PDB file of C-alpha atoms in Angstrom:
ATOM      1  CA  MET A   1      -0.043  -0.038   0.115  1.00  0.00           C
ATOM      2  CA  LYS A   2       1.446   3.556  -0.964  1.00  0.00           C
ATOM      3  CA  TYR A   3       1.002   6.534   1.314  1.00  0.00           C
ATOM      4  CA  ILE A   4       0.864   9.974   0.140  1.00  0.00           C
ATOM      5  CA  PRO A   5       3.914  11.835   2.004  1.00  0.00           C
ATOM      6  CA  VAL A   6       2.818  13.918   5.013  1.00  0.00           C
ATOM      7  CA  VAL A   7       4.126  17.319   3.488  1.00  0.00           C
ATOM      8  CA  LEU A   8       2.342  16.642   0.338  1.00  0.00           C
ATOM      9  CA  LEU A   9      -0.813  15.759   2.208  1.00  0.00           C
ATOM     10  CA  LEU A  10      -0.372  18.980   4.185  1.00  0.00           C
ATOM     11  CA  ILE A  11       0.263  21.161   1.019  1.00  0.00           C
ATOM     12  CA  LEU A  12      -2.998  19.549  -0.830  1.00  0.00           C
ATOM     13  CA  ILE A  13      -5.066  20.415   2.308  1.00  0.00           C
ATOM     14  CA  SER A  14      -3.691  24.048   2.428  1.00  0.00           C
ATOM     15  CA  ALA A  15      -4.463  24.875  -1.340  1.00  0.00           C
ATOM     16  CA  CYS A  16      -7.846  23.178  -0.945  1.00  0.00           C
ATOM     17  CA  LEU A  17      -8.516  25.466   2.017  1.00  0.00           C
ATOM     18  CA  GLY A  18      -7.031  28.618   0.328  1.00  0.00           C
ATOM     19  CA  ALA A  19      -8.952  28.051  -2.829  1.00  0.00           C
ATOM     20  CA  PRO A  20     -11.280  30.834  -3.786  1.00  0.00           C
ATOM     21  CA  SER A  21     -15.174  29.551  -3.220  1.00  0.00           C
ATOM     22  CA  THR A  22     -16.827  28.703  -6.482  1.00  0.00           C
ATOM     23  CA  GLU A  23     -20.186  29.135  -4.612  1.00  0.00           C
ATOM     24  CA  PRO A  24     -22.532  31.926  -6.278  1.00  0.00           C
ATOM     25  CA  ASP A  25     -23.506  34.783  -4.467  1.00  0.00           C
ATOM     26  CA  PRO A  26     -27.007  33.985  -2.755  1.00  0.00           C
ATOM     27  CA  GLN A  27     -28.278  37.324  -4.294  1.00  0.00           C
ATOM     28  CA  THR A  28     -27.952  36.053  -7.875  1.00  0.00           C
ATOM     29  CA  LEU A  29     -29.594  32.794  -7.481  1.00  0.00           C
ATOM     30  CA  PRO A  30     -33.310  32.406  -8.886  1.00  0.00           C
ATOM     31  CA  THR A  31     -36.105  32.982  -6.371  1.00  0.00           C
ATOM     32  CA  SER A  32     -39.564  32.621  -5.848  1.00  0.00           C
ATOM     33  CA  LYS A  33     -39.971  36.193  -4.462  1.00  0.00           C
ATOM     34  CA  PRO A  34     -39.685  39.636  -6.132  1.00  0.00           C
ATOM     35  CA  ARG A  35     -36.286  41.382  -5.360  1.00  0.00           C
ATOM     36  CA  VAL A  36     -35.178  45.139  -5.198  1.00  0.00           C
ATOM     37  CA  SER A  37     -31.808  46.963  -4.845  1.00  0.00           C
ATOM     38  CA  PHE A  38     -31.460  50.787  -4.132  1.00  0.00           C
ATOM     39  CA  THR A  39     -29.924  53.390  -6.325  1.00  0.00           C
ATOM     40  CA  PHE A  40     -29.853  57.214  -5.692  1.00  0.00           C
ATOM     41  CA  ASP A  41     -29.332  59.928  -7.701  1.00  0.00           C
ATOM     42  CA  ASP A  42     -27.821  63.531  -7.742  1.00  0.00           C
ATOM     43  CA  GLY A  43     -25.968  64.487  -4.690  1.00  0.00           C
ATOM     44  CA  ILE A  44     -27.163  67.696  -3.121  1.00  0.00           C
ATOM     45  CA  THR A  45     -24.670  69.035  -0.348  1.00  0.00           C
ATOM     46  CA  ASN A  46     -26.961  71.606   1.126  1.00  0.00           C
ATOM     47  CA  ASP A  47     -28.871  72.050   4.527  1.00  0.00           C
ATOM     48  CA  ILE A  48     -32.729  71.083   4.176  1.00  0.00           C
ATOM     49  CA  LEU A  49     -34.780  73.217   6.525  1.00  0.00           C
ATOM     50  CA  HIS A  50     -33.203  72.286   9.987  1.00  0.00           C
ATOM     51  CA  TYR A  51     -31.517  69.439   8.914  1.00  0.00           C
ATOM     52  CA  ARG A  52     -27.918  69.615   8.690  1.00  0.00           C
ATOM     53  CA  PHE A  53     -26.599  68.510   5.349  1.00  0.00           C
ATOM     54  CA  GLU A  54     -23.907  65.922   7.182  1.00  0.00           C
ATOM     55  CA  ASP A  55     -27.040  64.845   9.371  1.00  0.00           C
ATOM     56  CA  TRP A  56     -29.439  63.950   6.738  1.00  0.00           C
ATOM     57  CA  ASN A  57     -27.048  62.390   4.378  1.00  0.00           C
ATOM     58  CA  LYS A  58     -25.917  60.109   7.516  1.00  0.00           C
ATOM     59  CA  MET A  59     -29.608  59.337   8.091  1.00  0.00           C
ATOM     60  CA  ILE A  60     -29.631  57.387   4.727  1.00  0.00           C
ATOM     61  CA  LEU A  61     -26.447  55.823   5.133  1.00  0.00           C
ATOM     62  CA  ASP A  62     -27.384  54.639   8.535  1.00  0.00           C
ATOM     63  CA  ALA A  63     -30.762  53.007   6.860  1.00  0.00           C
ATOM     64  CA  LEU A  64     -28.529  51.149   4.319  1.00  0.00           C
ATOM     65  CA  ASP A  65     -26.279  50.170   6.991  1.00  0.00           C
ATOM     66  CA  LYS A  66     -29.225  48.820   9.289  1.00  0.00           C
ATOM     67  CA  GLU A  67     -29.955  46.546   6.490  1.00  0.00           C
ATOM     68  CA  GLN A  68     -26.164  45.822   5.612  1.00  0.00           C
ATOM     69  CA  VAL A  69     -27.316  46.640   2.014  1.00  0.00           C
ATOM     70  CA  LYS A  70     -25.258  48.193  -0.701  1.00  0.00           C
ATOM     71  CA  ALA A  71     -26.438  50.825  -2.889  1.00  0.00           C
ATOM     72  CA  ILE A  72     -25.100  52.829  -5.934  1.00  0.00           C
ATOM     73  CA  PHE A  73     -25.026  56.607  -5.666  1.00  0.00           C
ATOM     74  CA  PHE A  74     -25.328  58.445  -9.186  1.00  0.00           C
ATOM     75  CA  VAL A  75     -23.632  61.497  -8.646  1.00  0.00           C
ATOM     76  CA  THR A  76     -23.545  64.862 -10.566  1.00  0.00           C
ATOM     77  CA  GLY A  77     -20.050  66.276 -10.774  1.00  0.00           C
ATOM     78  CA  SER A  78     -20.593  70.033 -10.919  1.00  0.00           C
ATOM     79  CA  ASN A  79     -20.920  70.482  -7.035  1.00  0.00           C
ATOM     80  CA  LYS A  80     -18.401  67.623  -5.757  1.00  0.00           C
ATOM     81  CA  LEU A  81     -15.066  69.795  -5.965  1.00  0.00           C
ATOM     82  CA  ASP A  82     -15.605  71.737  -2.819  1.00  0.00           C
ATOM     83  CA  GLU A  83     -15.251  70.357   0.982  1.00  0.00           C
ATOM     84  CA  LYS A  84     -18.807  69.431   1.120  1.00  0.00           C
ATOM     85  CA  GLY A  85     -18.771  67.683  -2.279  1.00  0.00           C
ATOM     86  CA  ARG A  86     -15.575  65.823  -1.385  1.00  0.00           C
ATOM     87  CA  TYR A  87     -16.899  65.037   2.238  1.00  0.00           C
ATOM     88  CA  LEU A  88     -20.147  63.330   0.568  1.00  0.00           C
ATOM     89  CA  LEU A  89     -18.476  61.140  -1.902  1.00  0.00           C
ATOM     90  CA  SER A  90     -16.187  60.164   0.866  1.00  0.00           C
ATOM     91  CA  SER A  91     -18.808  59.526   3.110  1.00  0.00           C
ATOM     92  CA  TRP A  92     -20.761  56.961   0.609  1.00  0.00           C
ATOM     93  CA  ASN A  93     -17.475  55.475  -0.284  1.00  0.00           C
ATOM     94  CA  ASP A  94     -16.047  54.931   3.080  1.00  0.00           C
ATOM     95  CA  TRP A  95     -19.279  52.969   3.748  1.00  0.00           C
ATOM     96  CA  GLY A  96     -18.842  50.684   0.890  1.00  0.00           C
ATOM     97  CA  HIS A  97     -21.292  51.959  -1.543  1.00  0.00           C
ATOM     98  CA  ARG A  98     -20.435  52.535  -4.975  1.00  0.00           C
ATOM     99  CA  ILE A  99     -20.145  55.859  -6.931  1.00  0.00           C
ATOM    100  CA  GLY A 100     -21.667  56.006 -10.417  1.00  0.00           C
ATOM    101  CA  ASN A 101     -21.700  58.904 -13.104  1.00  0.00           C
ATOM    102  CA  HIS A 102     -24.863  60.974 -13.532  1.00  0.00           C
ATOM    103  CA  THR A 103     -23.215  63.791 -15.838  1.00  0.00           C
ATOM    104  CA  TRP A 104     -21.897  67.119 -14.641  1.00  0.00           C
ATOM    105  CA  SER A 105     -24.837  69.363 -14.818  1.00  0.00           C
ATOM    106  CA  HIS A 106     -27.856  67.108 -14.943  1.00  0.00           C
ATOM    107  CA  PRO A 107     -29.016  67.940 -18.751  1.00  0.00           C
ATOM    108  CA  ASN A 108     -31.855  66.317 -20.464  1.00  0.00           C
ATOM    109  CA  PHE A 109     -30.639  64.344 -23.523  1.00  0.00           C
ATOM    110  CA  ASN A 110     -33.804  64.429 -25.001  1.00  0.00           C
ATOM    111  CA  ALA A 111     -33.467  68.333 -25.550  1.00  0.00           C
ATOM    112  CA  GLU A 112     -32.551  69.231 -29.264  1.00  0.00           C
ATOM    113  CA  ASP A 113     -29.630  71.164 -28.271  1.00  0.00           C
ATOM    114  CA  ASN A 114     -28.162  68.586 -25.798  1.00  0.00           C
ATOM    115  CA  THR A 115     -25.681  66.850 -28.591  1.00  0.00           C
ATOM    116  CA  VAL A 116     -23.764  63.793 -28.341  1.00  0.00           C
ATOM    117  CA  ALA A 117     -20.447  66.054 -27.787  1.00  0.00           C
ATOM    118  CA  ILE A 118     -22.132  67.651 -24.755  1.00  0.00           C
ATOM    119  CA  PHE A 119     -22.921  64.273 -23.423  1.00  0.00           C
ATOM    120  CA  GLU A 120     -19.354  63.091 -23.792  1.00  0.00           C
ATOM    121  CA  ARG A 121     -18.147  66.459 -22.147  1.00  0.00           C
ATOM    122  CA  GLN A 122     -20.531  65.804 -19.591  1.00  0.00           C
ATOM    123  CA  LEU A 123     -19.500  62.027 -19.087  1.00  0.00           C
ATOM    124  CA  LEU A 124     -15.887  62.774 -19.069  1.00  0.00           C
ATOM    125  CA  GLN A 125     -16.029  65.594 -16.456  1.00  0.00           C
ATOM    126  CA  THR A 126     -17.917  63.701 -13.956  1.00  0.00           C
ATOM    127  CA  ASN A 127     -15.766  60.774 -14.656  1.00  0.00           C
ATOM    128  CA  SER A 128     -12.481  62.812 -13.775  1.00  0.00           C
ATOM    129  CA  VAL A 129     -13.945  63.662 -10.312  1.00  0.00           C
ATOM    130  CA  ILE A 130     -15.453  59.915  -9.309  1.00  0.00           C
ATOM    131  CA  SER A 131     -12.484  57.988 -10.516  1.00  0.00           C
ATOM    132  CA  LYS A 132     -10.399  59.148  -7.602  1.00  0.00           C
ATOM    133  CA  TYR A 133     -12.627  56.961  -5.490  1.00  0.00           C
ATOM    134  CA  SER A 134     -12.059  53.385  -4.667  1.00  0.00           C
ATOM    135  CA  ASN A 135     -15.623  52.508  -4.920  1.00  0.00           C
ATOM    136  CA  HIS A 136     -16.268  54.350  -8.303  1.00  0.00           C
ATOM    137  CA  ILE A 137     -18.108  52.288 -10.843  1.00  0.00           C
ATOM    138  CA  GLN A 138     -18.418  52.884 -14.768  1.00  0.00           C
ATOM    139  CA  ARG A 139     -22.313  52.962 -14.936  1.00  0.00           C
ATOM    140  CA  PHE A 140     -23.986  55.683 -16.368  1.00  0.00           C
ATOM    141  CA  ARG A 141     -27.364  57.042 -14.958  1.00  0.00           C
ATOM    142  CA  PHE A 142     -29.184  59.380 -17.715  1.00  0.00           C
ATOM    143  CA  PRO A 143     -30.704  62.225 -15.938  1.00  0.00           C
ATOM    144  CA  TYR A 144     -34.667  62.345 -16.143  1.00  0.00           C
ATOM    145  CA  LEU A 145     -33.848  58.475 -17.663  1.00  0.00           C
ATOM    146  CA  LYS A 146     -33.882  60.403 -21.019  1.00  0.00           C
ATOM    147  CA  GLU A 147     -31.222  58.627 -23.331  1.00  0.00           C
ATOM    148  CA  GLY A 148     -31.862  60.537 -26.717  1.00  0.00           C
ATOM    149  CA  ASN A 149     -34.582  61.819 -29.281  1.00  0.00           C
ATOM    150  CA  THR A 150     -33.454  60.606 -32.247  1.00  0.00           C
ATOM    151  CA  GLU A 151     -31.703  57.473 -33.660  1.00  0.00           C
ATOM    152  CA  GLU A 152     -28.431  59.340 -34.602  1.00  0.00           C
ATOM    153  CA  LYS A 153     -28.050  60.752 -31.221  1.00  0.00           C
ATOM    154  CA  ILE A 154     -28.810  57.255 -29.450  1.00  0.00           C
ATOM    155  CA  ALA A 155     -26.213  55.618 -31.693  1.00  0.00           C
ATOM    156  CA  GLY A 156     -23.885  58.275 -30.743  1.00  0.00           C
ATOM    157  CA  ILE A 157     -24.499  58.292 -26.961  1.00  0.00           C
ATOM    158  CA  ARG A 158     -23.920  54.719 -26.912  1.00  0.00           C
ATOM    159  CA  THR A 159     -20.901  54.613 -29.157  1.00  0.00           C
ATOM    160  CA  VAL A 160     -19.470  57.432 -26.483  1.00  0.00           C
ATOM    161  CA  MET A 161     -20.349  55.039 -23.419  1.00  0.00           C
ATOM    162  CA  ALA A 162     -18.801  51.952 -25.106  1.00  0.00           C
ATOM    163  CA  ALA A 163     -15.471  53.844 -25.889  1.00  0.00           C
ATOM    164  CA  ASN A 164     -15.289  54.878 -22.460  1.00  0.00           C
ATOM    165  CA  GLY A 165     -16.007  51.678 -20.835  1.00  0.00           C
ATOM    166  CA  TYR A 166     -19.234  52.664 -19.543  1.00  0.00           C
ATOM    167  CA  GLN A 167     -22.544  50.765 -19.182  1.00  0.00           C
ATOM    168  CA  ASN A 168     -26.195  51.765 -18.541  1.00  0.00           C
ATOM    169  CA  GLY A 169     -27.110  52.312 -14.913  1.00  0.00           C
ATOM    170  CA  HIS A 170     -30.721  51.224 -15.911  1.00  0.00           C
ATOM    171  CA  VAL A 171     -33.594  51.565 -13.673  1.00  0.00           C
ATOM    172  CA  THR A 172     -36.203  49.232 -13.629  1.00  0.00           C
ATOM    173  CA  ILE A 173     -38.622  50.522 -10.894  1.00  0.00           C
ATOM    174  CA  ASP A 174     -39.214  54.478 -11.194  1.00  0.00           C
ATOM    175  CA  ALA A 175     -41.239  56.767  -9.321  1.00  0.00           C
ATOM    176  CA  SER A 176     -41.900  60.174  -8.211  1.00  0.00           C
ATOM    177  CA  ASP A 177     -40.224  60.269  -4.780  1.00  0.00           C
ATOM    178  CA  TRP A 178     -38.670  63.653  -6.132  1.00  0.00           C
ATOM    179  CA  TYR A 179     -42.128  65.233  -6.207  1.00  0.00           C
ATOM    180  CA  ILE A 180     -43.110  64.119  -2.863  1.00  0.00           C
ATOM    181  CA  ASN A 181     -39.940  65.532  -1.544  1.00  0.00           C
ATOM    182  CA  GLN A 182     -40.656  68.992  -2.987  1.00  0.00           C
ATOM    183  CA  ARG A 183     -44.203  68.973  -1.619  1.00  0.00           C
ATOM    184  CA  LEU A 184     -42.870  67.759   1.807  1.00  0.00           C
ATOM    185  CA  ILE A 185     -40.529  70.581   2.225  1.00  0.00           C
ATOM    186  CA  LYS A 186     -42.760  73.275   0.816  1.00  0.00           C
ATOM    187  CA  LYS A 187     -45.782  72.018   3.509  1.00  0.00           C
ATOM    188  CA  ILE A 188     -43.112  72.204   6.199  1.00  0.00           C
ATOM    189  CA  ARG A 189     -41.918  76.095   5.320  1.00  0.00           C
ATOM    190  CA  GLU A 190     -45.641  77.040   4.877  1.00  0.00           C
ATOM    191  CA  VAL A 191     -46.977  75.621   8.155  1.00  0.00           C
ATOM    192  CA  GLY A 192     -44.130  74.196  10.344  1.00  0.00           C
ATOM    193  CA  GLU A 193     -43.136  70.627  11.008  1.00  0.00           C
ATOM    194  CA  GLN A 194     -45.511  69.694  13.511  1.00  0.00           C
ATOM    195  CA  ALA A 195     -48.530  71.037  11.498  1.00  0.00           C
ATOM    196  CA  ALA A 196     -47.349  69.442   8.506  1.00  0.00           C
ATOM    197  CA  ASP A 197     -48.280  65.591   9.039  1.00  0.00           C
ATOM    198  CA  ILE A 198     -45.246  64.082   8.281  1.00  0.00           C
ATOM    199  CA  ASP A 199     -46.757  60.855   8.943  1.00  0.00           C
ATOM    200  CA  ALA A 200     -49.484  61.160   6.100  1.00  0.00           C
ATOM    201  CA  PHE A 201     -46.567  62.207   3.610  1.00  0.00           C
ATOM    202  CA  ARG A 202     -45.004  58.939   4.728  1.00  0.00           C
ATOM    203  CA  ASP A 203     -47.902  56.766   4.237  1.00  0.00           C
ATOM    204  CA  PHE A 204     -48.415  58.118   0.856  1.00  0.00           C
ATOM    205  CA  TYR A 205     -44.822  57.782  -0.337  1.00  0.00           C
ATOM    206  CA  LEU A 206     -44.720  54.174   0.987  1.00  0.00           C
ATOM    207  CA  THR A 207     -48.192  53.470  -0.968  1.00  0.00           C
ATOM    208  CA  HIS A 208     -46.641  55.348  -4.121  1.00  0.00           C
ATOM    209  CA  ILE A 209     -43.095  53.461  -4.133  1.00  0.00           C
ATOM    210  CA  LEU A 210     -44.609  49.946  -3.377  1.00  0.00           C
ATOM    211  CA  GLU A 211     -47.627  50.482  -6.136  1.00  0.00           C
ATOM    212  CA  ARG A 212     -44.893  51.745  -8.775  1.00  0.00           C
ATOM    213  CA  ALA A 213     -42.605  48.726  -7.539  1.00  0.00           C
ATOM    214  CA  ASN A 214     -45.626  46.189  -8.283  1.00  0.00           C
ATOM    215  CA  TYR A 215     -46.561  47.688 -11.408  1.00  0.00           C
ATOM    216  CA  TYR A 216     -42.988  47.414 -12.654  1.00  0.00           C
ATOM    217  CA  GLU A 217     -42.651  43.719 -11.297  1.00  0.00           C
ATOM    218  CA  SER A 218     -46.190  42.433 -12.940  1.00  0.00           C
ATOM    219  CA  LEU A 219     -44.896  43.865 -15.934  1.00  0.00           C
ATOM    220  CA  SER A 220     -41.269  42.208 -15.934  1.00  0.00           C
ATOM    221  CA  MET A 221     -43.023  39.221 -14.840  1.00  0.00           C
ATOM    222  CA  GLN A 222     -44.696  39.241 -18.355  1.00  0.00           C
ATOM    223  CA  LEU A 223     -41.447  40.041 -20.351  1.00  0.00           C
ATOM    224  CA  ASN A 224     -39.044  38.144 -18.485  1.00  0.00           C
ATOM    225  CA  GLU A 225     -41.185  35.227 -16.940  1.00  0.00           C
ATOM    226  CA  ARG A 226     -38.890  35.449 -13.741  1.00  0.00           C
ATOM    227  CA  HIS A 227     -37.924  37.721 -10.876  1.00  0.00           C
ATOM    228  CA  ILE A 228     -35.484  39.953 -11.742  1.00  0.00           C
ATOM    229  CA  PRO A 229     -33.399  41.799  -9.350  1.00  0.00           C
ATOM    230  CA  HIS A 230     -34.886  45.192  -9.490  1.00  0.00           C
ATOM    231  CA  THR A 231     -33.032  48.573  -9.356  1.00  0.00           C
ATOM    232  CA  LEU A 232     -35.287  51.221  -7.709  1.00  0.00           C
ATOM    233  CA  LEU A 233     -34.579  54.967  -8.424  1.00  0.00           C
ATOM    234  CA  LEU A 234     -34.611  57.196  -5.187  1.00  0.00           C
ATOM    235  CA  HIS A 235     -33.279  60.561  -4.783  1.00  0.00           C
ATOM    236  CA  HIS A 236     -30.752  61.960  -2.322  1.00  0.00           C
ATOM    237  CA  ASN A 237     -33.205  64.099  -0.633  1.00  0.00           C
ATOM    238  CA  LEU A 238     -35.107  64.768   2.509  1.00  0.00           C
ATOM    239  CA  THR A 239     -37.829  61.815   1.711  1.00  0.00           C
ATOM    240  CA  SER A 240     -34.920  59.133   1.629  1.00  0.00           C
ATOM    241  CA  ALA A 241     -33.492  60.504   4.949  1.00  0.00           C
ATOM    242  CA  LEU A 242     -36.935  60.196   6.688  1.00  0.00           C
ATOM    243  CA  PHE A 243     -38.411  57.633   5.245  1.00  0.00           C
ATOM    244  CA  LEU A 244     -35.762  54.740   3.901  1.00  0.00           C
ATOM    245  CA  ASP A 245     -36.143  52.933   7.025  1.00  0.00           C
ATOM    246  CA  ASP A 246     -39.689  52.314   6.595  1.00  0.00           C
ATOM    247  CA  LEU A 247     -39.582  52.014   2.936  1.00  0.00           C
ATOM    248  CA  ILE A 248     -37.009  48.782   3.560  1.00  0.00           C
ATOM    249  CA  GLU A 249     -39.548  47.459   5.940  1.00  0.00           C
ATOM    250  CA  LYS A 250     -42.422  47.802   3.629  1.00  0.00           C
ATOM    251  CA  PHE A 251     -40.779  46.038   0.960  1.00  0.00           C
ATOM    252  CA  LYS A 252     -40.077  43.256   3.370  1.00  0.00           C
ATOM    253  CA  SER A 253     -43.320  43.256   4.900  1.00  0.00           C
ATOM    254  CA  GLU A 254     -44.792  42.747   1.551  1.00  0.00           C
ATOM    255  CA  GLY A 255     -42.590  39.649   0.590  1.00  0.00           C
ATOM    256  CA  TRP A 256     -39.665  41.643  -1.172  1.00  0.00           C
ATOM    257  CA  GLU A 257     -36.029  40.457  -0.927  1.00  0.00           C
ATOM    258  CA  ILE A 258     -33.542  43.357  -0.532  1.00  0.00           C
ATOM    259  CA  VAL A 259     -30.122  42.846  -2.725  1.00  0.00           C
ATOM    260  CA  ASP A 260     -27.027  44.901  -3.117  1.00  0.00           C
ATOM    261  CA  ALA A 261     -27.560  47.109  -6.054  1.00  0.00           C
ATOM    262  CA  PRO A 262     -23.962  45.935  -7.810  1.00  0.00           C
ATOM    263  CA  VAL A 263     -24.995  42.335  -7.680  1.00  0.00           C
ATOM    264  CA  ALA A 264     -28.550  43.361  -9.263  1.00  0.00           C
ATOM    265  CA  TYR A 265     -26.495  44.769 -12.221  1.00  0.00           C
ATOM    266  CA  GLU A 266     -24.840  41.542 -12.962  1.00  0.00           C
ATOM    267  CA  ASP A 267     -28.197  39.979 -13.935  1.00  0.00           C
ATOM    268  CA  GLU A 268     -28.323  39.527 -17.726  1.00  0.00           C
ATOM    269  CA  VAL A 269     -31.337  42.009 -18.139  1.00  0.00           C
ATOM    270  CA  TYR A 270     -29.172  44.787 -17.575  1.00  0.00           C
ATOM    271  CA  ARG A 271     -27.362  44.219 -20.714  1.00  0.00           C
ATOM    272  CA  ILE A 272     -30.508  44.614 -23.025  1.00  0.00           C
ATOM    273  CA  GLN A 273     -30.625  48.107 -24.897  1.00  0.00           C
ATOM    274  CA  PRO A 274     -34.115  48.129 -26.253  1.00  0.00           C
ATOM    275  CA  GLU A 275     -34.283  49.887 -29.784  1.00  0.00           C
ATOM    276  CA  ILE A 276     -36.995  52.631 -29.352  1.00  0.00           C
ATOM    277  CA  VAL A 277     -37.000  56.231 -29.980  1.00  0.00           C
ATOM    278  CA  PRO A 278     -36.827  58.544 -27.889  1.00  0.00           C
ATOM    279  CA  ALA A 279     -34.925  56.336 -25.906  1.00  0.00           C
ATOM    280  CA  GLY A 280     -34.908  56.049 -21.977  1.00  0.00           C
ATOM    281  CA  GLU A 281     -37.544  55.532 -19.063  1.00  0.00           C
ATOM    282  CA  SER A 282     -37.559  52.247 -17.004  1.00  0.00           C
ATOM    283  CA  LEU A 283     -35.785  49.363 -18.652  1.00  0.00           C
ATOM    284  CA  ILE A 284     -38.897  47.468 -18.193  1.00  0.00           C
ATOM    285  CA  TRP A 285     -40.947  50.300 -19.655  1.00  0.00           C
ATOM    286  CA  SER A 286     -38.640  50.462 -22.707  1.00  0.00           C
ATOM    287  CA  MET A 287     -38.679  46.401 -22.941  1.00  0.00           C
ATOM    288  CA  ALA A 288     -42.504  46.323 -22.959  1.00  0.00           C
ATOM    289  CA  LYS A 289     -42.607  49.546 -25.323  1.00  0.00           C
ATOM    290  CA  ALA A 290     -40.173  47.451 -27.974  1.00  0.00           C
ATOM    291  CA  SER A 291     -42.041  44.682 -27.753  1.00  0.00           C
ATOM    292  CA  GLY A 292     -45.283  46.440 -29.212  1.00  0.00           C
ATOM    293  CA  ASN A 293     -47.609  44.116 -27.025  1.00  0.00           C
ATOM    294  CA  TYR A 294     -48.527  46.227 -24.118  1.00  0.00           C
ATOM    295  CA  GLU A 295     -49.530  49.510 -25.101  1.00  0.00           C
ATOM    296  CA  GLU A 296     -52.596  49.255 -22.947  1.00  0.00           C
ATOM    297  CA  LEU A 297     -50.145  49.142 -19.950  1.00  0.00           C
ATOM    298  CA  LEU A 298     -47.871  51.807 -20.740  1.00  0.00           C
ATOM    299  CA  ARG A 299     -48.057  55.651 -20.320  1.00  0.00           C
ATOM    300  CA  TYR A 300     -45.719  58.533 -21.310  1.00  0.00           C
ATOM    301  CA  PRO A 301     -43.931  59.723 -19.692  1.00  0.00           C
ATOM    302  CA  ALA A 302     -43.633  56.744 -17.532  1.00  0.00           C
ATOM    303  CA  GLU A 303     -43.472  58.572 -14.184  1.00  0.00           C
ATOM    304  CA  ASP A 304     -44.215  62.210 -13.696  1.00  0.00           C
ATOM    305  CA  SER A 305     -45.496  64.586 -11.010  1.00  0.00           C
ATOM    306  CA  ARG A 306     -48.996  65.008 -13.030  1.00  0.00           C
ATOM    307  CA  TYR A 307     -50.024  61.493 -11.712  1.00  0.00           C
ATOM    308  CA  GLU A 308     -49.284  62.353  -8.172  1.00  0.00           C
ATOM    309  CA  GLN A 309     -50.622  65.891  -8.324  1.00  0.00           C
ATOM    310  CA  PRO A 310     -54.303  65.282  -7.842  1.00  0.00           C
ATOM    311  CA  VAL A 311     -54.133  62.692  -5.207  1.00  0.00           C
ATOM    312  CA  MET A 312     -51.796  64.513  -2.897  1.00  0.00           C
ATOM    313  CA  ASP A 313     -53.862  67.900  -3.683  1.00  0.00           C
ATOM    314  CA  SER A 314     -57.098  65.803  -2.448  1.00  0.00           C
ATOM    315  CA  LEU A 315     -55.121  64.752   0.520  1.00  0.00           C
ATOM    316  CA  GLY A 316     -53.877  68.084   1.761  1.00  0.00           C
ATOM    317  CA  LEU A 317     -50.317  67.008   1.175  1.00  0.00           C
TER     318      LEU A 317
END
């Protein structure tokens, strides 16, 4: 009987123990539940009402940290060169979140005067700022989710992105959190925080986000026949600071799984580029539009304040 020398045996054991795991990330495995990840846009650096910028920014980070979930922060570059801007980027970077590109000054690329050349300049200006951070990611989020209003512009923009190693930071769940945020701040300024009924704003916010999430999940199931890991668009604002904790709990109570945004983007659905003109909106909306089969389920624009204004008016919000 032959024996493996002890030294060789120890080497083999050590190699096995030190080998990288081939087990897939559990967040990427097929699931029977809807899944959602969190992405944030813009990155303002001013105080809001009596909330100091550093405090309300940390409220968002604390909510994510409590859930141990990682987000992607798509930032504009124009206000990130001063002390507050650098602090903002460092805070998200150091808490382990990824930092993506959201242009320099937030132009609408469906506007006639915003050309491919302007797009390239906006992309590269902000890239020069965020590339200094260890957690930067080469994904680009279009302002207003508008990706071009002509075939030529759409093709030109996509060529610029590919040439610079950028992928689309698609949204699959879009909503109007920004509008609720505007109205909340306006109400507090008018009547004060005590009389503004923040709980009513919170309830409306949670109901609205979940309603839109369920709409896009239903449409996605018809298109993809599986639960994709969604990317939810939120904004870096007061409603995120005040309500993100509750939103995460609301998703969980409704049976949704929370996943990391960088992991969500590994799904093959995010490699799809629907061929529609104008381009943009939610990726799911665009896929449905390109198919030609869901016109009765689609509105344009997909999300806008015009849809929430009458309800909020009637509720006194």
